[in-house]
Amino acid sequence: MAEIKKVYTGTGRRKTSVARVRLTAGTGKITINGRDVNEYFPYPTLVMDLTGPLDATNTREMFDVDADVTGGGFSGQTGAVRLGITRALLQYDASTPADSENSYRKVLKAEGYITRDARKKERKKPGLKKARRAPQFSKR
């Protein structure tokens, strides 16, 4: 009989992207939509941004990350996966009191990973070219 692996889940959102993230005990392999993270995201800075919560808590080699992401572009998807990883790590560390010195919550909060970035594209208004860009004014 196969042993049951504990899975920690987290959902992350950013702009119009939604990521469902699963953390399992492993060697640090990160998979996004079935592809390796370095193959999926075109820039190393995005991968660095995405692994921030794992680096902050020194758990990079402890977990395998498997994420399913939909919507948005690279930047939004990176932010969504990062928040998903953060929430899964908080689920893993739920037994540690939040006010203890080495709790993941304290470390991740100080780095600013727990807060969901609510900034979205502003809607276009009638009579304007974009959300705020007015047509060029002509005196004559």
Tab-separated table of N, CA and C in Angstrom:
chain	number	residue	atom	x	y	z
A	1	MET	N	0.843	-1.190	0.000
A	1	MET	CA	0.000	0.000	0.000
A	1	MET	C	0.883	1.246	0.000
A	2	ALA	N	0.565	2.208	-0.835
A	2	ALA	CA	1.361	3.433	-0.944
A	2	ALA	C	1.126	4.333	0.258
A	3	GLU	N	2.204	4.997	0.693
A	3	GLU	CA	2.047	5.908	1.836
A	3	GLU	C	1.374	7.204	1.378
A	4	ILE	N	0.588	7.773	2.261
A	4	ILE	CA	-0.161	8.992	1.931
A	4	ILE	C	0.717	10.198	2.235
A	5	LYS	N	0.910	11.041	1.209
A	5	LYS	CA	1.689	12.270	1.395
A	5	LYS	C	0.757	13.394	1.823
A	6	LYS	N	1.199	14.177	2.803
A	6	LYS	CA	0.405	15.325	3.255
A	6	LYS	C	0.528	16.428	2.224
A	7	VAL	N	-0.604	16.979	1.809
A	7	VAL	CA	-0.636	18.038	0.806
A	7	VAL	C	-1.179	19.304	1.463
A	8	TYR	N	-0.460	20.403	1.272
A	8	TYR	CA	-0.899	21.706	1.779
A	8	TYR	C	-1.295	22.542	0.567
A	9	THR	N	-2.475	23.169	0.642
A	9	THR	CA	-2.980	23.913	-0.512
A	9	THR	C	-3.136	25.390	-0.190
A	10	GLY	N	-3.053	26.193	-1.242
A	10	GLY	CA	-3.266	27.625	-1.106
A	10	GLY	C	-3.744	28.201	-2.423
A	11	THR	N	-4.653	29.155	-2.352
A	11	THR	CA	-5.146	29.826	-3.552
A	11	THR	C	-4.619	31.246	-3.549
A	12	GLY	N	-4.037	31.660	-4.677
A	12	GLY	CA	-3.521	33.016	-4.794
A	12	GLY	C	-4.160	33.730	-5.966
A	13	ARG	N	-4.378	35.029	-5.812
A	13	ARG	CA	-4.937	35.833	-6.898
A	13	ARG	C	-4.131	37.112	-7.053
A	14	ARG	N	-4.005	37.580	-8.308
A	14	ARG	CA	-3.328	38.839	-8.597
A	14	ARG	C	-3.814	39.309	-9.944
A	15	LYS	N	-4.266	40.574	-10.032
A	15	LYS	CA	-4.880	41.118	-11.253
A	15	LYS	C	-5.999	40.174	-11.692
A	16	THR	N	-5.881	39.529	-12.848
A	16	THR	CA	-6.942	38.611	-13.273
A	16	THR	C	-6.484	37.157	-13.220
A	17	SER	N	-5.346	36.900	-12.587
A	17	SER	CA	-4.800	35.540	-12.499
A	17	SER	C	-5.260	34.849	-11.221
A	18	VAL	N	-5.497	33.549	-11.339
A	18	VAL	CA	-5.850	32.727	-10.186
A	18	VAL	C	-4.940	31.509	-10.194
A	19	ALA	N	-4.318	31.212	-9.047
A	19	ALA	CA	-3.419	30.062	-8.941
A	19	ALA	C	-3.863	29.146	-7.816
A	20	ARG	N	-3.943	27.841	-8.132
A	20	ARG	CA	-4.185	26.821	-7.126
A	20	ARG	C	-2.858	26.114	-6.899
A	21	VAL	N	-2.321	26.226	-5.687
A	21	VAL	CA	-0.977	25.724	-5.383
A	21	VAL	C	-1.058	24.568	-4.398
A	22	ARG	N	-0.278	23.516	-4.667
A	22	ARG	CA	-0.177	22.371	-3.770
A	22	ARG	C	1.283	22.186	-3.363
A	23	LEU	N	1.534	22.107	-2.060
A	23	LEU	CA	2.873	21.835	-1.527
A	23	LEU	C	2.890	20.406	-0.995
A	24	THR	N	3.869	19.627	-1.440
A	24	THR	CA	4.062	18.279	-0.915
A	24	THR	C	5.517	18.130	-0.508
A	25	ALA	N	5.791	17.251	0.425
A	25	ALA	CA	7.176	17.008	0.839
A	25	ALA	C	7.960	16.520	-0.373
A	26	GLY	N	9.140	17.100	-0.574
A	26	GLY	CA	9.920	16.736	-1.755
A	26	GLY	C	11.295	17.350	-1.766
A	27	THR	N	11.773	17.654	-2.977
A	27	THR	CA	13.156	18.097	-3.151
A	27	THR	C	13.294	19.525	-3.660
A	28	GLY	N	12.190	20.237	-3.845
A	28	GLY	CA	12.271	21.619	-4.317
A	28	GLY	C	11.902	21.794	-5.770
A	29	LYS	N	11.246	20.808	-6.367
A	29	LYS	CA	10.840	20.882	-7.769
A	29	LYS	C	9.591	21.764	-7.875
A	30	ILE	N	9.620	22.735	-8.794
A	30	ILE	CA	8.476	23.630	-8.971
A	30	ILE	C	7.886	23.402	-10.362
A	31	THR	N	6.605	23.051	-10.395
A	31	THR	CA	5.908	22.773	-11.647
A	31	THR	C	4.720	23.713	-11.770
A	32	ILE	N	4.588	24.348	-12.941
A	32	ILE	CA	3.456	25.243	-13.185
A	32	ILE	C	2.744	24.790	-14.455
A	33	ASN	N	1.461	24.485	-14.315
A	33	ASN	CA	0.651	23.964	-15.421
A	33	ASN	C	1.333	22.777	-16.111
A	34	GLY	N	1.958	21.915	-15.319
A	34	GLY	CA	2.599	20.719	-15.851
A	34	GLY	C	3.976	20.932	-16.450
A	35	ARG	N	4.476	22.167	-16.441
A	35	ARG	CA	5.800	22.470	-17.000
A	35	ARG	C	6.729	22.985	-15.908
A	36	ASP	N	8.026	22.814	-16.122
A	36	ASP	CA	9.019	23.313	-15.171
A	36	ASP	C	8.924	24.835	-15.093
A	37	VAL	N	9.164	25.404	-13.913
A	37	VAL	CA	9.003	26.847	-13.692
A	37	VAL	C	9.917	27.669	-14.611
A	38	ASN	N	11.148	27.207	-14.839
A	38	ASN	CA	12.079	27.957	-15.694
A	38	ASN	C	11.679	27.906	-17.165
A	39	GLU	N	10.936	26.868	-17.527
A	39	GLU	CA	10.442	26.750	-18.896
A	39	GLU	C	9.168	27.589	-19.074
A	40	TYR	N	8.330	27.660	-18.014
A	40	TYR	CA	7.038	28.350	-18.101
A	40	TYR	C	7.192	29.872	-18.069
A	41	PHE	N	7.987	30.378	-17.103
A	41	PHE	CA	8.188	31.824	-17.000
A	41	PHE	C	9.457	32.218	-17.741
A	42	PRO	N	9.380	33.220	-18.636
A	42	PRO	CA	10.513	33.535	-19.519
A	42	PRO	C	11.666	34.284	-18.854
A	43	TYR	N	11.439	34.891	-17.681
A	43	TYR	CA	12.489	35.707	-17.065
A	43	TYR	C	12.878	35.148	-15.701
A	44	PRO	N	14.182	35.091	-15.408
A	44	PRO	CA	14.631	34.587	-14.105
A	44	PRO	C	14.142	35.436	-12.934
A	45	THR	N	13.911	36.736	-13.164
A	45	THR	CA	13.428	37.607	-12.079
A	45	THR	C	12.028	37.182	-11.619
A	46	LEU	N	11.205	36.700	-12.549
A	46	LEU	CA	9.865	36.219	-12.180
A	46	LEU	C	9.976	34.978	-11.293
A	47	VAL	N	10.908	34.098	-11.631
A	47	VAL	CA	11.105	32.874	-10.850
A	47	VAL	C	11.626	33.231	-9.456
A	48	MET	N	12.535	34.214	-9.393
A	48	MET	CA	13.063	34.684	-8.110
A	48	MET	C	11.937	35.240	-7.238
A	49	ASP	N	11.055	36.034	-7.864
A	49	ASP	CA	9.925	36.643	-7.162
A	49	ASP	C	8.990	35.558	-6.617
A	50	LEU	N	8.749	34.556	-7.430
A	50	LEU	CA	7.835	33.470	-7.093
A	50	LEU	C	8.349	32.629	-5.921
A	51	THR	N	9.668	32.427	-5.834
A	51	THR	CA	10.232	31.580	-4.786
A	51	THR	C	10.539	32.358	-3.508
A	52	GLY	N	10.204	33.627	-3.457
A	52	GLY	CA	10.473	34.463	-2.286
A	52	GLY	C	10.002	33.880	-0.962
A	53	PRO	N	8.730	33.438	-0.859
A	53	PRO	CA	8.257	32.894	0.417
A	53	PRO	C	9.026	31.646	0.861
A	54	LEU	N	9.418	30.806	-0.105
A	54	LEU	CA	10.178	29.592	0.224
A	54	LEU	C	11.571	29.951	0.735
A	55	ASP	N	12.186	30.967	0.118
A	55	ASP	CA	13.517	31.413	0.543
A	55	ASP	C	13.459	32.077	1.924
A	56	ALA	N	12.411	32.859	2.163
A	56	ALA	CA	12.275	33.571	3.438
A	56	ALA	C	12.129	32.605	4.613
A	57	THR	N	11.485	31.463	4.357
A	57	THR	CA	11.260	30.488	5.434
A	57	THR	C	12.254	29.325	5.383
A	58	ASN	N	13.224	29.385	4.476
A	58	ASN	CA	14.242	28.329	4.299
A	58	ASN	C	13.619	26.956	4.054
A	59	THR	N	12.602	26.908	3.192
A	59	THR	CA	11.932	25.637	2.890
A	59	THR	C	12.016	25.299	1.402
A	60	ARG	N	12.954	25.897	0.704
A	60	ARG	CA	13.060	25.720	-0.753
A	60	ARG	C	13.285	24.258	-1.137
A	61	GLU	N	14.132	23.538	-0.380
A	61	GLU	CA	14.430	22.142	-0.700
A	61	GLU	C	13.520	21.154	0.052
A	62	MET	N	12.598	21.699	0.854
A	62	MET	CA	11.717	20.842	1.655
A	62	MET	C	10.455	20.416	0.910
A	63	PHE	N	9.977	21.284	0.009
A	63	PHE	CA	8.687	21.053	-0.642
A	63	PHE	C	8.808	21.009	-2.160
A	64	ASP	N	7.921	20.226	-2.765
A	64	ASP	CA	7.685	20.296	-4.201
A	64	ASP	C	6.449	21.170	-4.381
A	65	VAL	N	6.501	22.090	-5.336
A	65	VAL	CA	5.386	22.993	-5.580
A	65	VAL	C	4.738	22.614	-6.905
A	66	ASP	N	3.428	22.427	-6.889
A	66	ASP	CA	2.677	22.146	-8.108
A	66	ASP	C	1.558	23.181	-8.186
A	67	ALA	N	1.565	23.985	-9.246
A	67	ALA	CA	0.581	25.068	-9.357
A	67	ALA	C	-0.177	24.985	-10.677
A	68	ASP	N	-1.459	25.279	-10.618
A	68	ASP	CA	-2.298	25.433	-11.815
A	68	ASP	C	-2.710	26.894	-11.865
A	69	VAL	N	-2.329	27.594	-12.944
A	69	VAL	CA	-2.595	29.030	-13.053
A	69	VAL	C	-3.432	29.309	-14.287
A	70	THR	N	-4.415	30.210	-14.132
A	70	THR	CA	-5.225	30.631	-15.274
A	70	THR	C	-5.344	32.146	-15.271
A	71	GLY	N	-5.513	32.713	-16.439
A	71	GLY	CA	-5.781	34.142	-16.588
A	71	GLY	C	-4.564	35.017	-16.445
A	72	GLY	N	-4.657	36.230	-17.000
A	72	GLY	CA	-3.614	37.234	-16.839
A	72	GLY	C	-2.353	36.942	-17.617
A	73	GLY	N	-1.306	37.702	-17.301
A	73	GLY	CA	-0.012	37.545	-17.958
A	73	GLY	C	1.013	37.005	-16.973
A	74	PHE	N	2.273	37.083	-17.371
A	74	PHE	CA	3.350	36.515	-16.553
A	74	PHE	C	3.428	37.149	-15.174
A	75	SER	N	3.365	38.476	-15.128
A	75	SER	CA	3.513	39.191	-13.859
A	75	SER	C	2.390	38.830	-12.886
A	76	GLY	N	1.149	38.852	-13.370
A	76	GLY	CA	0.003	38.524	-12.530
A	76	GLY	C	0.044	37.080	-12.072
A	77	GLN	N	0.446	36.182	-12.970
A	77	GLN	CA	0.514	34.769	-12.619
A	77	GLN	C	1.589	34.510	-11.576
A	78	THR	N	2.724	35.220	-11.710
A	78	THR	CA	3.798	35.074	-10.720
A	78	THR	C	3.300	35.491	-9.336
A	79	GLY	N	2.627	36.648	-9.266
A	79	GLY	CA	2.092	37.141	-7.997
A	79	GLY	C	1.066	36.196	-7.399
A	80	ALA	N	0.237	35.598	-8.262
A	80	ALA	CA	-0.793	34.672	-7.795
A	80	ALA	C	-0.163	33.406	-7.212
A	81	VAL	N	0.844	32.870	-7.887
A	81	VAL	CA	1.516	31.660	-7.398
A	81	VAL	C	2.241	31.962	-6.093
A	82	ARG	N	2.869	33.134	-6.002
A	82	ARG	CA	3.584	33.520	-4.786
A	82	ARG	C	2.634	33.570	-3.588
A	83	LEU	N	1.451	34.163	-3.764
A	83	LEU	CA	0.466	34.232	-2.686
A	83	LEU	C	-0.052	32.837	-2.336
A	84	GLY	N	-0.238	32.000	-3.357
A	84	GLY	CA	-0.670	30.620	-3.124
A	84	GLY	C	0.345	29.837	-2.307
A	85	ILE	N	1.635	30.003	-2.637
A	85	ILE	CA	2.707	29.344	-1.881
A	85	ILE	C	2.702	29.831	-0.437
A	86	THR	N	2.545	31.145	-0.261
A	86	THR	CA	2.512	31.726	1.085
A	86	THR	C	1.384	31.124	1.912
A	87	ARG	N	0.201	31.039	1.333
A	87	ARG	CA	-0.953	30.512	2.064
A	87	ARG	C	-0.785	29.027	2.388
A	88	ALA	N	-0.168	28.280	1.478
A	88	ALA	CA	0.090	26.860	1.740
A	88	ALA	C	1.121	26.699	2.865
A	89	LEU	N	2.135	27.561	2.882
A	89	LEU	CA	3.140	27.520	3.956
A	89	LEU	C	2.503	27.840	5.311
A	90	LEU	N	1.568	28.804	5.316
A	90	LEU	CA	0.866	29.149	6.560
A	90	LEU	C	0.021	27.971	7.047
A	91	GLN	N	-0.553	27.230	6.106
A	91	GLN	CA	-1.335	26.043	6.461
A	91	GLN	C	-0.417	24.970	7.067
A	92	TYR	N	0.769	24.819	6.495
A	92	TYR	CA	1.755	23.860	7.011
A	92	TYR	C	2.193	24.223	8.430
A	93	ASP	N	2.349	25.509	8.688
A	93	ASP	CA	2.870	25.994	9.970
A	93	ASP	C	1.754	26.406	10.936
A	94	ALA	N	0.548	25.917	10.721
A	94	ALA	CA	-0.609	26.350	11.518
A	94	ALA	C	-0.481	26.001	12.997
A	95	SER	N	0.266	24.946	13.329
A	95	SER	CA	0.378	24.523	14.733
A	95	SER	C	1.288	25.440	15.554
A	96	THR	N	2.185	26.195	14.890
A	96	THR	CA	3.072	27.110	15.605
A	96	THR	C	2.305	28.375	15.988
A	97	PRO	N	2.427	28.843	17.232
A	97	PRO	CA	1.731	30.086	17.615
A	97	PRO	C	2.232	31.267	16.773
A	98	ALA	N	1.307	32.116	16.337
A	98	ALA	CA	1.634	33.218	15.424
A	98	ALA	C	2.581	34.239	16.049
A	99	ASP	N	2.562	34.366	17.383
A	99	ASP	CA	3.409	35.372	18.022
A	99	ASP	C	4.796	34.829	18.380
A	100	SER	N	5.066	33.547	18.112
A	100	SER	CA	6.393	33.000	18.417
A	100	SER	C	7.414	33.565	17.424
A	101	GLU	N	8.662	33.627	17.848
A	101	GLU	CA	9.726	34.296	17.083
A	101	GLU	C	9.984	33.656	15.731
A	102	ASN	N	9.890	32.322	15.651
A	102	ASN	CA	10.228	31.641	14.398
A	102	ASN	C	9.004	31.127	13.640
A	103	SER	N	7.843	31.723	13.861
A	103	SER	CA	6.655	31.311	13.114
A	103	SER	C	6.756	31.858	11.681
A	104	TYR	N	6.258	31.048	10.741
A	104	TYR	CA	6.305	31.462	9.327
A	104	TYR	C	5.502	32.736	9.113
A	105	ARG	N	4.388	32.860	9.848
A	105	ARG	CA	3.524	34.036	9.687
A	105	ARG	C	4.299	35.317	9.956
A	106	LYS	N	5.080	35.336	11.029
A	106	LYS	CA	5.846	36.521	11.399
A	106	LYS	C	6.883	36.869	10.321
A	107	VAL	N	7.576	35.841	9.827
A	107	VAL	CA	8.621	36.022	8.807
A	107	VAL	C	8.005	36.517	7.493
A	108	LEU	N	6.921	35.855	7.053
A	108	LEU	CA	6.284	36.208	5.775
A	108	LEU	C	5.608	37.573	5.832
A	109	LYS	N	5.045	37.918	6.993
A	109	LYS	CA	4.400	39.221	7.167
A	109	LYS	C	5.431	40.342	7.064
A	110	ALA	N	6.595	40.131	7.675
A	110	ALA	CA	7.661	41.140	7.634
A	110	ALA	C	8.152	41.366	6.211
A	111	GLU	N	8.150	40.319	5.398
A	111	GLU	CA	8.585	40.424	3.994
A	111	GLU	C	7.471	40.969	3.090
A	112	GLY	N	6.233	41.006	3.591
A	112	GLY	CA	5.110	41.544	2.817
A	112	GLY	C	4.469	40.545	1.877
A	113	TYR	N	4.629	39.246	2.146
A	113	TYR	CA	4.093	38.215	1.246
A	113	TYR	C	2.645	37.844	1.536
A	114	ILE	N	2.151	38.139	2.741
A	114	ILE	CA	0.807	37.694	3.117
A	114	ILE	C	-0.281	38.567	2.481
A	115	THR	N	0.012	39.841	2.276
A	115	THR	CA	-0.980	40.771	1.746
A	115	THR	C	-1.259	40.501	0.271
A	116	ARG	N	-2.543	40.426	-0.081
A	116	ARG	CA	-2.934	40.247	-1.473
A	116	ARG	C	-2.863	41.599	-2.164
A	117	ASP	N	-2.172	41.656	-3.302
A	117	ASP	CA	-2.029	42.895	-4.059
A	117	ASP	C	-3.324	43.128	-4.839
A	118	ALA	N	-4.124	44.097	-4.405
A	118	ALA	CA	-5.468	44.305	-4.959
A	118	ALA	C	-5.486	45.196	-6.194
A	119	ARG	N	-4.319	45.674	-6.636
A	119	ARG	CA	-4.306	46.583	-7.785
A	119	ARG	C	-4.730	45.867	-9.062
A	120	LYS	N	-5.687	46.471	-9.766
A	120	LYS	CA	-6.175	45.927	-11.029
A	120	LYS	C	-6.232	47.041	-12.051
A	121	LYS	N	-6.433	46.676	-13.309
A	121	LYS	CA	-6.568	47.666	-14.369
A	121	LYS	C	-7.885	48.415	-14.167
A	122	GLU	N	-7.803	49.745	-14.248
A	122	GLU	CA	-8.991	50.578	-14.070
A	122	GLU	C	-9.847	50.529	-15.338
A	123	ARG	N	-11.162	50.584	-15.168
A	123	ARG	CA	-12.037	50.482	-16.338
A	123	ARG	C	-11.979	51.734	-17.195
A	124	LYS	N	-12.240	51.571	-18.487
A	124	LYS	CA	-12.261	52.686	-19.422
A	124	LYS	C	-13.547	53.481	-19.234
A	125	LYS	N	-13.431	54.836	-19.248
A	125	LYS	CA	-14.599	55.691	-19.096
A	125	LYS	C	-15.042	56.207	-20.471
A	126	PRO	N	-16.348	56.462	-20.646
A	126	PRO	CA	-16.841	56.962	-21.929
A	126	PRO	C	-16.278	58.354	-22.232
A	127	GLY	N	-15.963	58.603	-23.479
A	127	GLY	CA	-15.431	59.903	-23.891
A	127	GLY	C	-13.922	60.003	-23.740
A	128	LEU	N	-13.296	59.005	-23.111
A	128	LEU	CA	-11.851	58.992	-22.946
A	128	LEU	C	-11.249	57.855	-23.774
A	129	LYS	N	-9.953	57.981	-24.073
A	129	LYS	CA	-9.289	56.948	-24.857
A	129	LYS	C	-8.966	55.713	-24.026
A	130	LYS	N	-8.548	55.940	-22.762
A	130	LYS	CA	-8.293	54.855	-21.821
A	130	LYS	C	-9.002	55.222	-20.518
A	131	ALA	N	-8.573	54.706	-19.388
A	131	ALA	CA	-9.248	54.991	-18.115
A	131	ALA	C	-9.214	56.483	-17.793
A	132	ARG	N	-8.052	57.117	-18.039
A	132	ARG	CA	-7.913	58.548	-17.712
A	132	ARG	C	-7.392	59.392	-18.862
A	133	ARG	N	-6.904	58.766	-19.898
A	133	ARG	CA	-6.306	59.480	-21.027
A	133	ARG	C	-7.398	60.136	-21.868
A	134	ALA	N	-7.412	61.470	-21.845
A	134	ALA	CA	-8.406	62.226	-22.611
A	134	ALA	C	-7.903	62.421	-24.041
A	135	PRO	N	-8.852	62.650	-24.995
A	135	PRO	CA	-8.408	62.948	-26.358
A	135	PRO	C	-7.608	64.259	-26.373
A	136	GLN	N	-6.696	64.374	-27.310
A	136	GLN	CA	-5.853	65.575	-27.381
A	136	GLN	C	-6.710	66.811	-27.608
A	137	PHE	N	-6.406	67.867	-26.850
A	137	PHE	CA	-7.154	69.120	-26.961
A	137	PHE	C	-6.613	69.941	-28.122
A	138	SER	N	-7.530	70.452	-28.946
A	138	SER	CA	-7.135	71.311	-30.059
A	138	SER	C	-7.842	72.644	-29.920
A	139	LYS	N	-7.043	73.733	-29.868
A	139	LYS	CA	-7.623	75.058	-29.666
A	139	LYS	C	-8.379	75.517	-30.910
A	140	ARG	N	-7.862	75.201	-32.102
A	140	ARG	CA	-8.574	75.580	-33.330
A	140	ARG	C	-8.545	74.503	-34.380
